[in-house]
mmCIF file of C-alpha atoms in Angstrom:
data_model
loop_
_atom_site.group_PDB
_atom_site.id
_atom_site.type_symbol
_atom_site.label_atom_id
_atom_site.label_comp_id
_atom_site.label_asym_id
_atom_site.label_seq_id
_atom_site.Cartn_x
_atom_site.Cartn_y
_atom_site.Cartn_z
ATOM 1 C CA UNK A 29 13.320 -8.855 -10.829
ATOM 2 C CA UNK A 30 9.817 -10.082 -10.709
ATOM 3 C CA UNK A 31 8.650 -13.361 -8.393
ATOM 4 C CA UNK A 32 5.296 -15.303 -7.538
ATOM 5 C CA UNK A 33 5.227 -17.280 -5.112
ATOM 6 C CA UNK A 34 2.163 -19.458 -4.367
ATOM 7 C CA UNK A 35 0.049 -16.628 -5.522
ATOM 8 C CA UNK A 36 -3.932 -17.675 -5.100
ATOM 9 C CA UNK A 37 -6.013 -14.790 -7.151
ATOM 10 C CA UNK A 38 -9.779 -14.817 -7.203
ATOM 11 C CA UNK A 39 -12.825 -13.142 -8.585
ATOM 12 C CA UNK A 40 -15.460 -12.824 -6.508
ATOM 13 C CA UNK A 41 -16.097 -16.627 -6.041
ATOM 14 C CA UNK A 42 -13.929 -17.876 -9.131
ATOM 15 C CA UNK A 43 -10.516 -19.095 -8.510
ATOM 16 C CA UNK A 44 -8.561 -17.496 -11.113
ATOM 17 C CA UNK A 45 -5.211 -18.179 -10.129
ATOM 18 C CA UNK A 46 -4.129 -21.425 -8.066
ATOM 19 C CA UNK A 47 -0.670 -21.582 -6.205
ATOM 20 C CA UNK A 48 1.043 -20.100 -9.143
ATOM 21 C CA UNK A 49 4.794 -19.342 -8.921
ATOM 22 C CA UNK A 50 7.805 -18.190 -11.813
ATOM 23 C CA UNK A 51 10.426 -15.935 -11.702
ATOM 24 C CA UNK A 52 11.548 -13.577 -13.868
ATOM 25 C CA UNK A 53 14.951 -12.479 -14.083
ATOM 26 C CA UNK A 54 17.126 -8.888 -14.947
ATOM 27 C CA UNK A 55 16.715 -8.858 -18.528
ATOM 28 C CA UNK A 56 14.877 -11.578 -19.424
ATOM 29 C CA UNK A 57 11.393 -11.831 -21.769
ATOM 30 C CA UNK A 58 8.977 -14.056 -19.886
ATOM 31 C CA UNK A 59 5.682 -14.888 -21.929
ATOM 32 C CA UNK A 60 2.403 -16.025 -20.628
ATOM 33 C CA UNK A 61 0.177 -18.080 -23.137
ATOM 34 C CA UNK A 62 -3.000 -20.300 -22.525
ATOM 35 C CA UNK A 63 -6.476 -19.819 -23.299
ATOM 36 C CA UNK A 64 -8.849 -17.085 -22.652
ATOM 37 C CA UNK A 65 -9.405 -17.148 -18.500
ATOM 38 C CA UNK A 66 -6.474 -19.285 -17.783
ATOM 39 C CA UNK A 67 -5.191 -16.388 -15.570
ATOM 40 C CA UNK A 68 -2.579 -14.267 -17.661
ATOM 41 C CA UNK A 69 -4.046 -10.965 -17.326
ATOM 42 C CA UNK A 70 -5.018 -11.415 -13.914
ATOM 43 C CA UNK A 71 -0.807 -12.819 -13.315
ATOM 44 C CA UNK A 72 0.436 -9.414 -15.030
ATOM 45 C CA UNK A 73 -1.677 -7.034 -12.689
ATOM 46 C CA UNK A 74 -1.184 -8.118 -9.697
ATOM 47 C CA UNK A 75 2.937 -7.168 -10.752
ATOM 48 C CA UNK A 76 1.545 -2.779 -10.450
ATOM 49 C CA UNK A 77 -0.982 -3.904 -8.128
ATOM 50 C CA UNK A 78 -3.909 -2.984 -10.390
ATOM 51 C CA UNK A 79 -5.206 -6.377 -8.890
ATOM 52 C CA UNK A 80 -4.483 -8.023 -5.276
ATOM 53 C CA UNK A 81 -3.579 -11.612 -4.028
ATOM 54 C CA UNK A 82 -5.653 -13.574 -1.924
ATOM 55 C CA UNK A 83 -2.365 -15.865 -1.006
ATOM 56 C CA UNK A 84 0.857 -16.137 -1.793
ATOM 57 C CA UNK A 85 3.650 -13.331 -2.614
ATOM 58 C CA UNK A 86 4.234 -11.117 -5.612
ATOM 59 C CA UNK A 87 7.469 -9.082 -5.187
ATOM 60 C CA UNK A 88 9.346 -6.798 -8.025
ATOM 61 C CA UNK A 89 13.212 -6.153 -7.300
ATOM 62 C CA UNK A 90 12.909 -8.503 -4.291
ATOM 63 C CA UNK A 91 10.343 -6.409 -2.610
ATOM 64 C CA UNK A 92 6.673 -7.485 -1.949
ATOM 65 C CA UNK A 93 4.424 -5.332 -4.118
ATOM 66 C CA UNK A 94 2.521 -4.982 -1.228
ATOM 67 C CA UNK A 95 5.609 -2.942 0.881
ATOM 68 C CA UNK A 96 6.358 -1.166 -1.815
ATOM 69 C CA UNK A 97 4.528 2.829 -2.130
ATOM 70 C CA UNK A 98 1.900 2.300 -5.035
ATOM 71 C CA UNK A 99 3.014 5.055 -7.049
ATOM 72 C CA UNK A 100 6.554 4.145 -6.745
ATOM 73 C CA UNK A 101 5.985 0.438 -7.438
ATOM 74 C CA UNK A 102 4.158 1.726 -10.924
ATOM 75 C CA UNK A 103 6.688 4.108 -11.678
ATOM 76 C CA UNK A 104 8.828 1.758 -11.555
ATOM 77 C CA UNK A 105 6.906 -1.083 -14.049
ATOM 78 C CA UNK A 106 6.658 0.074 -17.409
ATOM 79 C CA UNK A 107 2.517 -0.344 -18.788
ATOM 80 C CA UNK A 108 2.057 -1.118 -22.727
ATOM 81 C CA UNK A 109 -1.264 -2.930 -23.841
ATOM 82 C CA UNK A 110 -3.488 -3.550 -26.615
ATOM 83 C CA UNK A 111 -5.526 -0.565 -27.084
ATOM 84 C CA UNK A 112 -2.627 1.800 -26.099
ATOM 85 C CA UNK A 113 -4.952 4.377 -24.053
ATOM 86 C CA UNK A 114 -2.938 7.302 -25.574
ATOM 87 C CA UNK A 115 -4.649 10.413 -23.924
ATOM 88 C CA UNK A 116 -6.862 12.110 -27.039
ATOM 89 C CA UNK A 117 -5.935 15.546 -25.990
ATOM 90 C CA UNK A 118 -2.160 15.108 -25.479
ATOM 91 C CA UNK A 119 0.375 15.193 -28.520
ATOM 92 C CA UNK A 120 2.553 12.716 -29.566
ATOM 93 C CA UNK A 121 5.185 14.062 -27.569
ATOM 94 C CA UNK A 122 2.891 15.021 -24.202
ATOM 95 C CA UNK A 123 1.766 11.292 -23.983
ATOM 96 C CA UNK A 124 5.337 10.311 -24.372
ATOM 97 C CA UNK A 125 6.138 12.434 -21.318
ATOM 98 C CA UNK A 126 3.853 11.792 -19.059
ATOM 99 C CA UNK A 127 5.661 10.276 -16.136
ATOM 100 C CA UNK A 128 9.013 12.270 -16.978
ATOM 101 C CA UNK A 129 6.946 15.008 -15.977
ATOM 102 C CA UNK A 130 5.563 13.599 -12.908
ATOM 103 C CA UNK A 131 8.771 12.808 -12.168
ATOM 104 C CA UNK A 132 9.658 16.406 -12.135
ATOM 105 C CA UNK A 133 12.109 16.233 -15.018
ATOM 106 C CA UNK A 134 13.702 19.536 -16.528
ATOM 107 C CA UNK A 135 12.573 20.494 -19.446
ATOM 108 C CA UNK A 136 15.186 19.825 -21.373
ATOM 109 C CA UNK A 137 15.952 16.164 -20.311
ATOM 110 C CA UNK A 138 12.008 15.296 -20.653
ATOM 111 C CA UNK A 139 12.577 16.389 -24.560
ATOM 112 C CA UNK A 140 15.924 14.536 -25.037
ATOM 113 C CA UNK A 141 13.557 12.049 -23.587
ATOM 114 C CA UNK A 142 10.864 11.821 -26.592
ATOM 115 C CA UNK A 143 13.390 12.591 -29.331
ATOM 116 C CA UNK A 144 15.476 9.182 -28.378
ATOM 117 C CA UNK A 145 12.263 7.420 -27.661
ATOM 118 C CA UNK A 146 10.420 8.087 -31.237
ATOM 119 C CA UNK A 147 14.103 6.875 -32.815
ATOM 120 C CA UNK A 148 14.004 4.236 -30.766
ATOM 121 C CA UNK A 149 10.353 2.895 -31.868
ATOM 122 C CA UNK A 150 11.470 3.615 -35.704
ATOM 123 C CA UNK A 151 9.552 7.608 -35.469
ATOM 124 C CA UNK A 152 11.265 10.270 -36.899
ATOM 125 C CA UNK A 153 11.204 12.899 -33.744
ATOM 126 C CA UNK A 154 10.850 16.091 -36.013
ATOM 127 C CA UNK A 155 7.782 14.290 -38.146
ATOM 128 C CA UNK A 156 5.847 12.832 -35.192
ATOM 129 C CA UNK A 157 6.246 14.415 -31.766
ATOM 130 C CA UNK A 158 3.659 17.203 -33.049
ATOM 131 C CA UNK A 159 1.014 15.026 -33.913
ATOM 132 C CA UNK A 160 -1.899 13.607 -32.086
ATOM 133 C CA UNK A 161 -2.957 10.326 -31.626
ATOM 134 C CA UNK A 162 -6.044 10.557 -34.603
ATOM 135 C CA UNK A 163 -3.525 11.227 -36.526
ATOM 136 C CA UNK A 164 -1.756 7.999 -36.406
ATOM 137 C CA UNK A 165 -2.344 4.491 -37.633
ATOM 138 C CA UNK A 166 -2.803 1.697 -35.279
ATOM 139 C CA UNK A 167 0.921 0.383 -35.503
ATOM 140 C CA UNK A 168 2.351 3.584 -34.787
ATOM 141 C CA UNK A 169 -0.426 4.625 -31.617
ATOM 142 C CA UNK A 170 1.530 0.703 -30.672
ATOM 143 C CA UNK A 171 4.741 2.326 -31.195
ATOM 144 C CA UNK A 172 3.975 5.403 -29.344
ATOM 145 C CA UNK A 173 2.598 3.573 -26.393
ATOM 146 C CA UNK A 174 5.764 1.578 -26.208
ATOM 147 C CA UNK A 175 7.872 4.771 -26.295
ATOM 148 C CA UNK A 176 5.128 5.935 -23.568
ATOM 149 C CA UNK A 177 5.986 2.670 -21.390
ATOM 150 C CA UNK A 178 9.736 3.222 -21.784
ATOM 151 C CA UNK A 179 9.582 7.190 -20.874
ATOM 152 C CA UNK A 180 11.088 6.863 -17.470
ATOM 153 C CA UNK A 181 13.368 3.790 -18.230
ATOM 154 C CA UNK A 182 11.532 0.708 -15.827
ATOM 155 C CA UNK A 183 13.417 -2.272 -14.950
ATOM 156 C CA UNK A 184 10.206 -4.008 -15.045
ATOM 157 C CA UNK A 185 7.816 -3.677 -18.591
ATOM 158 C CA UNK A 186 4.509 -5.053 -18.528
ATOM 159 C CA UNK A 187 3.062 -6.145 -22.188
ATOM 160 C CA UNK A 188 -0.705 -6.862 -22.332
ATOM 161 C CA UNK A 189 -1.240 -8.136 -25.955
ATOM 162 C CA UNK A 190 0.379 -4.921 -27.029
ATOM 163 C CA UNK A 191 0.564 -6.533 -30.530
ATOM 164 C CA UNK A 192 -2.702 -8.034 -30.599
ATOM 165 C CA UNK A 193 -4.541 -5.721 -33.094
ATOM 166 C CA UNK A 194 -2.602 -5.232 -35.696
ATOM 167 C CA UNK A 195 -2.338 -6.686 -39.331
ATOM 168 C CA UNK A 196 0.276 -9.403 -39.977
ATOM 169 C CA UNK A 197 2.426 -7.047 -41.480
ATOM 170 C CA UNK A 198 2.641 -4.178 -38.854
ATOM 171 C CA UNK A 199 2.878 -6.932 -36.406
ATOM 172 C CA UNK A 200 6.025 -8.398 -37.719
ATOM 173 C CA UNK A 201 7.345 -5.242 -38.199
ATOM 174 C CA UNK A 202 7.207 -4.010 -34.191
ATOM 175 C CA UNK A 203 7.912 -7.578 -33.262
ATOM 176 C CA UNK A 204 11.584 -6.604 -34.577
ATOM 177 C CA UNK A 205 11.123 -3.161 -33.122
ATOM 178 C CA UNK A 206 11.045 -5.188 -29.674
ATOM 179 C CA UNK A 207 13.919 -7.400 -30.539
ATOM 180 C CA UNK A 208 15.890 -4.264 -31.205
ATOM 181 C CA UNK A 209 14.820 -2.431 -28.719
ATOM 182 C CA UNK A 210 15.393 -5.387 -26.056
ATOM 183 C CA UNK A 211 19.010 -6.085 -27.428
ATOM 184 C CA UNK A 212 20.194 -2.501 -26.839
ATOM 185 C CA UNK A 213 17.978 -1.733 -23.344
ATOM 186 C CA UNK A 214 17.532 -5.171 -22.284
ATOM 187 C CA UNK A 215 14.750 -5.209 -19.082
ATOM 188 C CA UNK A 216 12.769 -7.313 -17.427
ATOM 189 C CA UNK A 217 9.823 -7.679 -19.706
ATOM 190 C CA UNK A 218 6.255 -10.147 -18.929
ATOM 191 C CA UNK A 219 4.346 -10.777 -22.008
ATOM 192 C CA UNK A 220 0.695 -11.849 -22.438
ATOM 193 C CA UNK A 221 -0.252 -12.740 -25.431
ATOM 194 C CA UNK A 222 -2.581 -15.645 -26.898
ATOM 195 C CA UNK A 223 0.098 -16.348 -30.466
ATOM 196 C CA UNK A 224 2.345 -18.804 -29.155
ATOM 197 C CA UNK A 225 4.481 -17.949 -31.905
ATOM 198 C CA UNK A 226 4.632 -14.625 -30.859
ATOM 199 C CA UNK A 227 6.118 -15.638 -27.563
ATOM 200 C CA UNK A 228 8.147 -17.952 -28.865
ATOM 201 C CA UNK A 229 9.685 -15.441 -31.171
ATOM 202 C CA UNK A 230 9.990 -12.910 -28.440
ATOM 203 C CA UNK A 231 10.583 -14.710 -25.385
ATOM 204 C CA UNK A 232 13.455 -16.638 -23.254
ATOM 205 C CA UNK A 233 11.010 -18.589 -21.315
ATOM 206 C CA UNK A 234 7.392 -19.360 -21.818
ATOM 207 C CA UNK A 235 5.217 -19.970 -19.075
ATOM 208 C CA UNK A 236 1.491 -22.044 -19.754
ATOM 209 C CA UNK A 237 -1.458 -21.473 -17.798
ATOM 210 C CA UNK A 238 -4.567 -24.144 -17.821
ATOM 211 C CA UNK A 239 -7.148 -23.143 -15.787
ATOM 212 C CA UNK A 240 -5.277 -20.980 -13.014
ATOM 213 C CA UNK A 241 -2.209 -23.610 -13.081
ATOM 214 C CA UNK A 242 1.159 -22.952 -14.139
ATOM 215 C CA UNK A 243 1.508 -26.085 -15.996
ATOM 216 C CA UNK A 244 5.017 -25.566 -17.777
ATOM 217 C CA UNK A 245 7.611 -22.647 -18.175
ATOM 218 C CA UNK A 246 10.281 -23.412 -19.888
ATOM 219 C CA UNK A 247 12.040 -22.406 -23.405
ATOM 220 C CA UNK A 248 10.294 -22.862 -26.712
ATOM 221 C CA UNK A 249 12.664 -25.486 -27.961
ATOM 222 C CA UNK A 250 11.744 -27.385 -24.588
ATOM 223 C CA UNK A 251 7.760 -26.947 -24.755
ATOM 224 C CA UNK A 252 7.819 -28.102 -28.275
ATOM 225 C CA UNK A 253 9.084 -31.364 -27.037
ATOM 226 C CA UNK A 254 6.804 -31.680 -24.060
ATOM 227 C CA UNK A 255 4.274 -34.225 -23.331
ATOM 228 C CA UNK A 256 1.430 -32.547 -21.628
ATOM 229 C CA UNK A 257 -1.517 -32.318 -23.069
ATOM 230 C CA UNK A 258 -2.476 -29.127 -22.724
ATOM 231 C CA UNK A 259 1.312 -28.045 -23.935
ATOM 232 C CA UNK A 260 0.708 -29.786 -26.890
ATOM 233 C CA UNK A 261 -2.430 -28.667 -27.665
ATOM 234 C CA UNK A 262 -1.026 -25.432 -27.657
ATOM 235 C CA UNK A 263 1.830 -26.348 -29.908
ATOM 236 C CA UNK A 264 -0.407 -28.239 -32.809
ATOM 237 C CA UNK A 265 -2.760 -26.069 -33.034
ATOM 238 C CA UNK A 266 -0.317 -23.343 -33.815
ATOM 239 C CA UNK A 267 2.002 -25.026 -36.016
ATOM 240 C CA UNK A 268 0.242 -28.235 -36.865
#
């Protein structure tokens, strides 16, 4: 559903990503991990084309991102990151809905829409749709911006540290939101996130960046074995 191949990515004179290439199939949970400029970000956005390749190819249901019509290509890749971005002036149930309605979705079906979403996310409908996004704590703006991500039901959801600013508690609470939510809708999901427990709890495969290098991507129970050093580094220093 999702493939690099080769891909080069720069910025302005810094090599950020070097001959990188994974694959992500239908339904499966992909993580990135590695430290802070190793290239994850800049990996996940070239997928909506928010950011271009200088080499290689990026393609999303076997197409290269670069064929496919922009606003089709992001309609098509669910968006959920850390901040959420909710829109200030929209309700619970208006952010929910925004690409439904640019879509051009009946009424009707675009509120069917919200109602399953909020369940889905663990939000009663009748309590939250209302509301607006000062009115929520931080885990449920996360939960709303999942639900936002979902709207239009992607085969393709992009997760930018989505969890990254919440307490422990909240955390583990939408990290079994996900699990749920993943079991009954499974999709093609790439996760960035720097808790390499978090991706191991989450994700099929994990895939390490060093320095703009894909340097393993494997399953946890694999990379907890492994004998680079940068693999292990990442390992010990997260569970000792």
């Amino acid at each position: 559903m999702i493939e690099f191949q080769d891909v080069h990515a720069s910025r302005g004179r810094q090599a950020v990503l070097k001959g990188v290439s994974v694959r992500v199939a239908p339904g499966e949970v992909v993580a990135l991990v590695g430290r802070s400029g190793s290239g994850k970000t800049t990996l996940l956005r070239l997928v909506n084309r928010m950011l271009h390749a200088d080499a290689g190819t990026v393609r999303v249901a076997g197409k290269a991102v670069d064929d496919w019509d922009e606003t089709a290509l992001r309609r098509q890749t669910g968006y959920a990151i850390q901040d959420v971005g909710l829109f200030p002036h929209l309700t619970v149930a208006e952010n929910i809905s925004v690409v439904p309605r640019l879509l051009n979705w009946e009424a009707a079906r675009t509120a069917a829409r919200v109602d399953e979403l909020l369940v889905l996310v663990g939000l009663a409908a009748a309590e939250f749709r209302a509301r607006w996004p000062d009115e929520l704590s931080g885990g449920q703006r996360q939960r709303v911006g999942l639900a936002r991500a979902l709207a239009a039901d992607p085969p393709v959801l992009l997760m930018d540290e989505p969890f990254g600013a919440l307490d422990p508690v909240t955390r583990a609470e939408l990290h079994r939101e996900f699990q749920r939510l993943h079991a009954s809708q499974p999709r093609s999901v790439l996760l960035v996130t720097h808790d390499l427990a978090e991706a191991f709890a989450l994700a099929q495969r994990v895939a390490v960046l060093h320095e703009g290098r894909m340097i393993a991507c494997s399953t946890p129970a694999v990379l907890v074995e492994s004998s680079d050093p940068h693999v292990r580094t990442l390992v010990e220093t997260r569970f000792g």
